[in-house]
PDB file of C-alpha atoms in Angstrom:
ATOM      1  CA  ALA L   1     -76.642  36.534  11.673  1.00  0.00           C
ATOM      2  CA  THR L   2     -75.620  38.303   8.466  1.00  0.00           C
ATOM      3  CA  HIS L   3     -74.573  41.410  10.399  1.00  0.00           C
ATOM      4  CA  ILE L   4     -72.544  39.290  12.816  1.00  0.00           C
ATOM      5  CA  ILE L   5     -70.812  37.417   9.962  1.00  0.00           C
ATOM      6  CA  HIS L   6     -69.887  40.777   8.455  1.00  0.00           C
ATOM      7  CA  TRP L   7     -68.509  41.987  11.794  1.00  0.00           C
ATOM      8  CA  ALA L   8     -66.552  38.736  12.337  1.00  0.00           C
ATOM      9  CA  LEU L   9     -65.008  38.891   8.860  1.00  0.00           C
ATOM     10  CA  ARG L  10     -63.840  42.464   9.374  1.00  0.00           C
ATOM     11  CA  SER L  11     -62.514  41.597  12.840  1.00  0.00           C
ATOM     12  CA  VAL L  12     -60.416  38.674  11.585  1.00  0.00           C
ATOM     13  CA  LEU L  13     -59.505  39.649   7.998  1.00  0.00           C
ATOM     14  CA  GLY L  14     -59.412  43.439   8.230  1.00  0.00           C
ATOM     15  CA  SER L  15     -61.415  46.568   7.549  1.00  0.00           C
ATOM     16  CA  HIS L  16     -61.026  46.138   3.760  1.00  0.00           C
ATOM     17  CA  VAL L  17     -63.836  43.555   3.907  1.00  0.00           C
ATOM     18  CA  SER L  18     -67.140  44.972   2.715  1.00  0.00           C
ATOM     19  CA  GLN L  19     -70.444  43.478   1.652  1.00  0.00           C
ATOM     20  CA  ALA L  20     -70.774  42.791  -2.080  1.00  0.00           C
ATOM     21  CA  GLY L  21     -74.130  41.005  -2.159  1.00  0.00           C
ATOM     22  CA  SER L  22     -76.242  38.822   0.088  1.00  0.00           C
ATOM     23  CA  HIS L  23     -79.241  36.535   0.344  1.00  0.00           C
ATOM     24  CA  VAL L  24     -81.122  36.095   3.611  1.00  0.00           C
ATOM     25  CA  ALA L  25     -83.570  33.237   4.101  1.00  0.00           C
ATOM     26  CA  GLU L  26     -85.367  31.910   7.155  1.00  0.00           C
ATOM     27  CA  ASP L  27     -82.746  29.246   7.896  1.00  0.00           C
ATOM     28  CA  ARG L  28     -79.648  30.184   5.897  1.00  0.00           C
ATOM     29  CA  LEU L  29     -77.675  33.072   4.486  1.00  0.00           C
ATOM     30  CA  ARG L  30     -75.287  33.832   1.652  1.00  0.00           C
ATOM     31  CA  PHE L  31     -72.809  36.662   2.127  1.00  0.00           C
ATOM     32  CA  ASP L  32     -70.553  37.989  -0.664  1.00  0.00           C
ATOM     33  CA  PHE L  33     -67.668  40.209   0.356  1.00  0.00           C
ATOM     34  CA  THR L  34     -64.465  41.781  -0.890  1.00  0.00           C
ATOM     35  CA  HIS L  35     -61.279  39.890  -0.092  1.00  0.00           C
ATOM     36  CA  PHE L  36     -58.150  39.073  -2.081  1.00  0.00           C
ATOM     37  CA  GLU L  37     -57.559  35.383  -1.283  1.00  0.00           C
ATOM     38  CA  GLN L  38     -59.143  32.141  -0.120  1.00  0.00           C
ATOM     39  CA  ILE L  39     -59.789  31.956   3.614  1.00  0.00           C
ATOM     40  CA  SER L  40     -57.929  29.100   5.312  1.00  0.00           C
ATOM     41  CA  PRO L  41     -59.877  26.506   7.348  1.00  0.00           C
ATOM     42  CA  ASP L  42     -58.231  27.781  10.550  1.00  0.00           C
ATOM     43  CA  LEU L  43     -59.367  31.348   9.866  1.00  0.00           C
ATOM     44  CA  LEU L  44     -62.880  30.167   8.982  1.00  0.00           C
ATOM     45  CA  THR L  45     -63.043  28.343  12.302  1.00  0.00           C
ATOM     46  CA  ARG L  46     -61.860  31.489  14.080  1.00  0.00           C
ATOM     47  CA  ILE L  47     -64.474  33.611  12.292  1.00  0.00           C
ATOM     48  CA  GLU L  48     -67.230  31.152  13.168  1.00  0.00           C
ATOM     49  CA  ASN L  49     -66.113  30.905  16.804  1.00  0.00           C
ATOM     50  CA  ILE L  50     -66.053  34.635  17.493  1.00  0.00           C
ATOM     51  CA  ALA L  51     -69.410  35.039  15.730  1.00  0.00           C
ATOM     52  CA  ASN L  52     -70.980  32.393  17.967  1.00  0.00           C
ATOM     53  CA  ARG L  53     -69.394  33.906  21.071  1.00  0.00           C
ATOM     54  CA  ARG L  54     -71.077  37.188  20.191  1.00  0.00           C
ATOM     55  CA  ILE L  55     -74.385  35.358  19.672  1.00  0.00           C
ATOM     56  CA  LEU L  56     -74.073  33.715  23.100  1.00  0.00           C
ATOM     57  CA  GLU L  57     -73.553  37.120  24.708  1.00  0.00           C
ATOM     58  CA  ASN L  58     -77.221  37.748  23.823  1.00  0.00           C
ATOM     59  CA  ALA L  59     -76.625  41.445  23.168  1.00  0.00           C
ATOM     60  CA  GLY L  60     -79.665  43.554  22.554  1.00  0.00           C
ATOM     61  CA  VAL L  61     -80.451  44.583  18.981  1.00  0.00           C
ATOM     62  CA  GLY L  62     -81.818  48.080  18.507  1.00  0.00           C
ATOM     63  CA  TRP L  63     -82.584  50.332  15.577  1.00  0.00           C
ATOM     64  CA  TYR L  64     -83.338  53.987  15.034  1.00  0.00           C
ATOM     65  CA  GLU L  65     -83.600  56.478  12.199  1.00  0.00           C
ATOM     66  CA  ILE L  66     -81.338  59.476  11.584  1.00  0.00           C
ATOM     67  CA  PRO L  67     -80.714  61.864   8.680  1.00  0.00           C
ATOM     68  CA  PHE L  68     -78.242  60.275   6.286  1.00  0.00           C
ATOM     69  CA  ASN L  69     -75.941  63.293   6.308  1.00  0.00           C
ATOM     70  CA  GLN L  70     -75.762  63.176  10.123  1.00  0.00           C
ATOM     71  CA  ARG L  71     -74.754  59.531  10.468  1.00  0.00           C
ATOM     72  CA  PRO L  72     -71.455  58.840  12.277  1.00  0.00           C
ATOM     73  CA  LYS L  73     -68.636  57.901   9.900  1.00  0.00           C
ATOM     74  CA  ASP L  74     -68.054  54.532  11.613  1.00  0.00           C
ATOM     75  CA  ILE L  75     -71.535  53.270  10.690  1.00  0.00           C
ATOM     76  CA  LEU L  76     -71.277  50.797   7.807  1.00  0.00           C
ATOM     77  CA  ALA L  77     -73.471  51.266   4.741  1.00  0.00           C
ATOM     78  CA  PHE L  78     -74.234  47.570   4.644  1.00  0.00           C
ATOM     79  CA  PHE L  79     -76.003  47.221   1.309  1.00  0.00           C
ATOM     80  CA  GLY L  80     -73.910  49.731  -0.611  1.00  0.00           C
ATOM     81  CA  GLU L  81     -77.002  51.314  -2.149  1.00  0.00           C
ATOM     82  CA  LYS L  82     -78.160  54.884  -2.591  1.00  0.00           C
ATOM     83  CA  TYR L  83     -79.913  56.071   0.536  1.00  0.00           C
ATOM     84  CA  GLY L  84     -82.716  58.481   1.145  1.00  0.00           C
ATOM     85  CA  THR L  85     -82.682  61.477   3.414  1.00  0.00           C
ATOM     86  CA  ILE L  86     -83.537  59.359   6.473  1.00  0.00           C
ATOM     87  CA  VAL L  87     -81.714  56.069   7.104  1.00  0.00           C
ATOM     88  CA  ARG L  88     -82.228  53.222   9.556  1.00  0.00           C
ATOM     89  CA  VAL L  89     -79.340  52.259  11.852  1.00  0.00           C
ATOM     90  CA  VAL L  90     -79.160  48.755  13.357  1.00  0.00           C
ATOM     91  CA  ASP L  91     -77.038  48.423  16.492  1.00  0.00           C
ATOM     92  CA  ILE L  92     -76.030  45.051  17.979  1.00  0.00           C
ATOM     93  CA  GLY L  93     -74.487  45.564  21.383  1.00  0.00           C
ATOM     94  CA  GLY L  94     -72.598  48.654  20.269  1.00  0.00           C
ATOM     95  CA  TRP L  95     -70.026  46.601  18.329  1.00  0.00           C
ATOM     96  CA  SER L  96     -71.945  46.033  15.075  1.00  0.00           C
ATOM     97  CA  ILE L  97     -73.560  49.224  13.773  1.00  0.00           C
ATOM     98  CA  GLU L  98     -74.796  49.288  10.180  1.00  0.00           C
ATOM     99  CA  LEU L  99     -77.379  50.899   7.946  1.00  0.00           C
ATOM    100  CA  CYS L 100     -80.021  48.299   7.171  1.00  0.00           C
ATOM    101  CA  GLY L 101     -83.732  48.269   6.433  1.00  0.00           C
ATOM    102  CA  GLY L 102     -84.368  44.559   6.985  1.00  0.00           C
ATOM    103  CA  THR L 103     -85.939  42.608   9.830  1.00  0.00           C
ATOM    104  CA  HIS L 104     -83.903  41.612  12.880  1.00  0.00           C
ATOM    105  CA  VAL L 105     -84.050  39.644  16.120  1.00  0.00           C
ATOM    106  CA  SER L 106     -84.442  41.626  19.331  1.00  0.00           C
ATOM    107  CA  ALA L 107     -81.341  40.005  20.886  1.00  0.00           C
ATOM    108  CA  SER L 108     -78.428  38.136  19.309  1.00  0.00           C
ATOM    109  CA  GLY L 109     -79.094  34.992  21.369  1.00  0.00           C
ATOM    110  CA  GLU L 110     -82.306  34.404  19.398  1.00  0.00           C
ATOM    111  CA  ILE L 111     -80.119  33.325  16.478  1.00  0.00           C
ATOM    112  CA  GLY L 112     -79.146  30.235  18.490  1.00  0.00           C
ATOM    113  CA  LEU L 113     -76.259  28.881  16.428  1.00  0.00           C
ATOM    114  CA  LEU L 114     -74.351  29.993  13.354  1.00  0.00           C
ATOM    115  CA  LYS L 115     -72.572  27.391  11.227  1.00  0.00           C
ATOM    116  CA  ILE L 116     -70.456  28.256   8.186  1.00  0.00           C
ATOM    117  CA  VAL L 117     -71.105  25.681   5.463  1.00  0.00           C
ATOM    118  CA  SER L 118     -68.766  26.850   2.704  1.00  0.00           C
ATOM    119  CA  GLU L 119     -66.407  29.579   1.506  1.00  0.00           C
ATOM    120  CA  SER L 120     -65.582  30.091  -2.156  1.00  0.00           C
ATOM    121  CA  GLY L 121     -64.506  32.592  -4.774  1.00  0.00           C
ATOM    122  CA  ILE L 122     -67.145  33.875  -7.184  1.00  0.00           C
ATOM    123  CA  ALA L 123     -65.207  36.635  -8.996  1.00  0.00           C
ATOM    124  CA  ALA L 124     -61.874  38.421  -8.883  1.00  0.00           C
ATOM    125  CA  GLY L 125     -61.534  39.838  -5.380  1.00  0.00           C
ATOM    126  CA  ILE L 126     -64.989  38.608  -4.314  1.00  0.00           C
ATOM    127  CA  ARG L 127     -65.529  35.704  -1.908  1.00  0.00           C
ATOM    128  CA  ARG L 128     -68.754  34.039  -0.766  1.00  0.00           C
ATOM    129  CA  ILE L 129     -69.678  32.522   2.571  1.00  0.00           C
ATOM    130  CA  GLU L 130     -72.737  30.323   2.953  1.00  0.00           C
ATOM    131  CA  ALA L 131     -74.006  29.604   6.432  1.00  0.00           C
ATOM    132  CA  GLN L 132     -76.971  28.227   8.322  1.00  0.00           C
ATOM    133  CA  ALA L 133     -78.488  29.553  11.531  1.00  0.00           C
ATOM    134  CA  GLY L 134     -80.943  28.563  14.233  1.00  0.00           C
ATOM    135  CA  ALA L 135     -82.647  25.146  14.086  1.00  0.00           C
ATOM    136  CA  SER L 136     -81.245  24.531  10.604  1.00  0.00           C
ATOM    137  CA  ALA L 137     -77.670  24.922  11.895  1.00  0.00           C
ATOM    138  CA  LEU L 138     -78.401  22.644  14.851  1.00  0.00           C
ATOM    139  CA  ASN L 139     -79.834  19.952  12.550  1.00  0.00           C
ATOM    140  CA  LEU L 140     -76.751  20.217  10.357  1.00  0.00           C
ATOM    141  CA  VAL L 141     -74.421  19.739  13.337  1.00  0.00           C
ATOM    142  CA  VAL L 142     -76.451  16.808  14.700  1.00  0.00           C
ATOM    143  CA  ASN L 143     -76.597  15.082  11.303  1.00  0.00           C
ATOM    144  CA  ASN L 144     -72.855  15.535  10.765  1.00  0.00           C
ATOM    145  CA  PHE L 145     -72.149  14.197  14.271  1.00  0.00           C
ATOM    146  CA  ASN L 146     -74.314  11.140  13.636  1.00  0.00           C
ATOM    147  CA  LEU L 147     -72.577  10.544  10.300  1.00  0.00           C
ATOM    148  CA  LEU L 148     -69.174  10.841  11.965  1.00  0.00           C
ATOM    149  CA  SER L 149     -70.204   8.352  14.644  1.00  0.00           C
ATOM    150  CA  SER L 150     -71.538   5.916  12.048  1.00  0.00           C
ATOM    151  CA  ILE L 151     -68.327   6.014  10.003  1.00  0.00           C
ATOM    152  CA  SER L 152     -66.215   5.667  13.153  1.00  0.00           C
ATOM    153  CA  ASN L 153     -68.185   2.567  14.163  1.00  0.00           C
ATOM    154  CA  ARG L 154     -67.703   1.010  10.726  1.00  0.00           C
ATOM    155  CA  LEU L 155     -63.959   1.613  10.983  1.00  0.00           C
ATOM    156  CA  SER L 156     -63.840   0.439  14.614  1.00  0.00           C
ATOM    157  CA  CYS L 157     -62.300   3.600  16.020  1.00  0.00           C
ATOM    158  CA  HIS L 158     -63.169   6.642  18.079  1.00  0.00           C
ATOM    159  CA  PRO L 159     -64.207   9.804  16.179  1.00  0.00           C
ATOM    160  CA  GLN L 160     -60.974  11.568  17.187  1.00  0.00           C
ATOM    161  CA  GLU L 161     -59.015   8.687  15.611  1.00  0.00           C
ATOM    162  CA  LEU L 162     -60.954   8.819  12.371  1.00  0.00           C
ATOM    163  CA  GLU L 163     -58.493  10.950  10.379  1.00  0.00           C
ATOM    164  CA  ASP L 164     -55.578   8.609  11.142  1.00  0.00           C
ATOM    165  CA  ARG L 165     -57.718   5.549  10.439  1.00  0.00           C
ATOM    166  CA  VAL L 166     -58.874   6.885   7.062  1.00  0.00           C
ATOM    167  CA  SER L 167     -55.260   7.710   6.141  1.00  0.00           C
ATOM    168  CA  SER L 168     -54.274   4.152   7.072  1.00  0.00           C
ATOM    169  CA  VAL L 169     -57.106   2.641   5.006  1.00  0.00           C
ATOM    170  CA  LEU L 170     -56.179   4.785   1.996  1.00  0.00           C
ATOM    171  CA  GLN L 171     -52.541   3.719   2.303  1.00  0.00           C
ATOM    172  CA  GLN L 172     -53.577   0.057   2.485  1.00  0.00           C
ATOM    173  CA  LYS L 173     -55.730   0.572  -0.610  1.00  0.00           C
ATOM    174  CA  SER L 174     -52.774   2.118  -2.446  1.00  0.00           C
ATOM    175  CA  ASP L 175     -50.481  -0.754  -1.426  1.00  0.00           C
ATOM    176  CA  LEU L 176     -53.029  -3.369  -2.515  1.00  0.00           C
ATOM    177  CA  GLU L 177     -53.520  -1.672  -5.882  1.00  0.00           C
ATOM    178  CA  LEU L 178     -49.742  -1.624  -6.399  1.00  0.00           C
ATOM    179  CA  ASN L 179     -49.441  -5.325  -5.553  1.00  0.00           C
ATOM    180  CA  LEU L 180     -52.374  -6.110  -7.821  1.00  0.00           C
ATOM    181  CA  ARG L 181     -50.720  -4.288 -10.726  1.00  0.00           C
ATOM    182  CA  LYS L 182     -47.512  -6.264 -10.132  1.00  0.00           C
ATOM    183  CA  LEU L 183     -49.431  -9.550 -10.179  1.00  0.00           C
ATOM    184  CA  GLN L 184     -51.319  -8.499 -13.296  1.00  0.00           C
ATOM    185  CA  ASN L 185     -48.060  -7.589 -15.012  1.00  0.00           C
ATOM    186  CA  LYS L 186     -46.625 -11.013 -14.135  1.00  0.00           C
ATOM    187  CA  GLU L 187     -49.745 -12.706 -15.468  1.00  0.00           C
ATOM    188  CA  ILE L 188     -49.588 -10.619 -18.637  1.00  0.00           C
ATOM    189  CA  SER L 189     -45.936 -11.595 -19.136  1.00  0.00           C
ATOM    190  CA  SER L 190     -46.794 -15.284 -18.692  1.00  0.00           C
ATOM    191  CA  VAL L 191     -49.702 -15.096 -21.138  1.00  0.00           C
ATOM    192  CA  ALA L 192     -47.541 -13.166 -23.596  1.00  0.00           C
ATOM    193  CA  SER L 193     -44.887 -15.899 -23.514  1.00  0.00           C
ATOM    194  CA  GLU L 194     -47.524 -18.562 -24.234  1.00  0.00           C
ATOM    195  CA  LEU L 195     -48.936 -16.531 -27.115  1.00  0.00           C
ATOM    196  CA  ILE L 196     -45.498 -15.967 -28.609  1.00  0.00           C
ATOM    197  CA  ASP L 197     -45.014 -19.771 -28.672  1.00  0.00           C
ATOM    198  CA  LEU L 198     -48.266 -20.001 -30.666  1.00  0.00           C
ATOM    199  CA  SER L 199     -47.239 -17.385 -33.235  1.00  0.00           C
ATOM    200  CA  ILE L 200     -47.396 -18.272 -36.902  1.00  0.00           C
ATOM    201  CA  GLU L 201     -45.794 -16.728 -39.961  1.00  0.00           C
ATOM    202  CA  ILE L 202     -48.070 -15.365 -42.646  1.00  0.00           C
ATOM    203  CA  GLN L 203     -46.405 -13.850 -45.726  1.00  0.00           C
ATOM    204  CA  GLY L 204     -43.211 -13.245 -43.817  1.00  0.00           C
ATOM    205  CA  ILE L 205     -44.909 -11.622 -40.832  1.00  0.00           C
ATOM    206  CA  ASN L 206     -45.096 -13.293 -37.404  1.00  0.00           C
ATOM    207  CA  MET L 207     -48.661 -13.101 -36.133  1.00  0.00           C
ATOM    208  CA  VAL L 208     -50.551 -14.189 -33.043  1.00  0.00           C
ATOM    209  CA  ILE L 209     -54.221 -15.022 -33.458  1.00  0.00           C
ATOM    210  CA  ALA L 210     -55.973 -15.824 -30.185  1.00  0.00           C
ATOM    211  CA  ARG L 211     -59.042 -15.043 -28.100  1.00  0.00           C
ATOM    212  CA  ILE L 212     -58.120 -13.279 -24.872  1.00  0.00           C
ATOM    213  CA  ASP L 213     -60.336 -12.572 -21.877  1.00  0.00           C
ATOM    214  CA  ALA L 214     -59.154  -9.154 -20.662  1.00  0.00           C
ATOM    215  CA  GLU L 215     -60.808  -7.162 -17.887  1.00  0.00           C
ATOM    216  CA  SER L 216     -59.928  -3.775 -19.375  1.00  0.00           C
ATOM    217  CA  GLN L 217     -58.477  -1.997 -22.384  1.00  0.00           C
ATOM    218  CA  ASP L 218     -55.340  -1.259 -20.367  1.00  0.00           C
ATOM    219  CA  GLU L 219     -54.816  -4.960 -19.699  1.00  0.00           C
ATOM    220  CA  MET L 220     -55.236  -5.767 -23.391  1.00  0.00           C
ATOM    221  CA  ARG L 221     -52.907  -2.918 -24.348  1.00  0.00           C
ATOM    222  CA  GLY L 222     -50.272  -4.165 -21.875  1.00  0.00           C
ATOM    223  CA  LEU L 223     -50.486  -7.667 -23.281  1.00  0.00           C
ATOM    224  CA  ALA L 224     -50.045  -6.376 -26.853  1.00  0.00           C
ATOM    225  CA  VAL L 225     -46.988  -4.365 -25.836  1.00  0.00           C
ATOM    226  CA  SER L 226     -45.489  -7.402 -24.058  1.00  0.00           C
ATOM    227  CA  ILE L 227     -45.856  -9.533 -27.194  1.00  0.00           C
TER     228      ILE L 227
END
């Protein structure tokens, strides 16, 4: 899956992309790579789609050893490390060919599913992709689908209508908050007028002494300003 992510990134973003660090676990991967800007959601979707199409092709994965100084120039030195006299070449379907000494599936279809979880910047010119694969990726998709369905049911809409419905709810919330502030300001003005009528003069200074039940410091501050 890590090799395929690397291939997909280079295919979509360009040949300047190269591995700058990685972590491979049983159910997830982290891939650091060189790139000069954040990857847009549309490009991430494209990268993920072409990676999964390659996985579904179920291409065979083979490996062999050759002298380092006889390797073809188009073979990527995946880990960017110093190599010995003999190196191991991993070939996925003839389209992803890299030097790598790790363990691999025998065919790309064994990966099952690849799901990009996040993309972020970790240093100047270095980006990071985190992804899940296999059963872990499937569980992630199923859980997200169930969550989407649950939220859609609570908002009484179809999942494809969810974005518009959330936007509508947020707009209603904004309108209600605005109306509430207007009502609070009117109430503050009314209370301020009553307090002004109760003002007394002490040593030439008009003062208001009263106990006020305010819900927040802002409400108390607004009342003081109004007086």
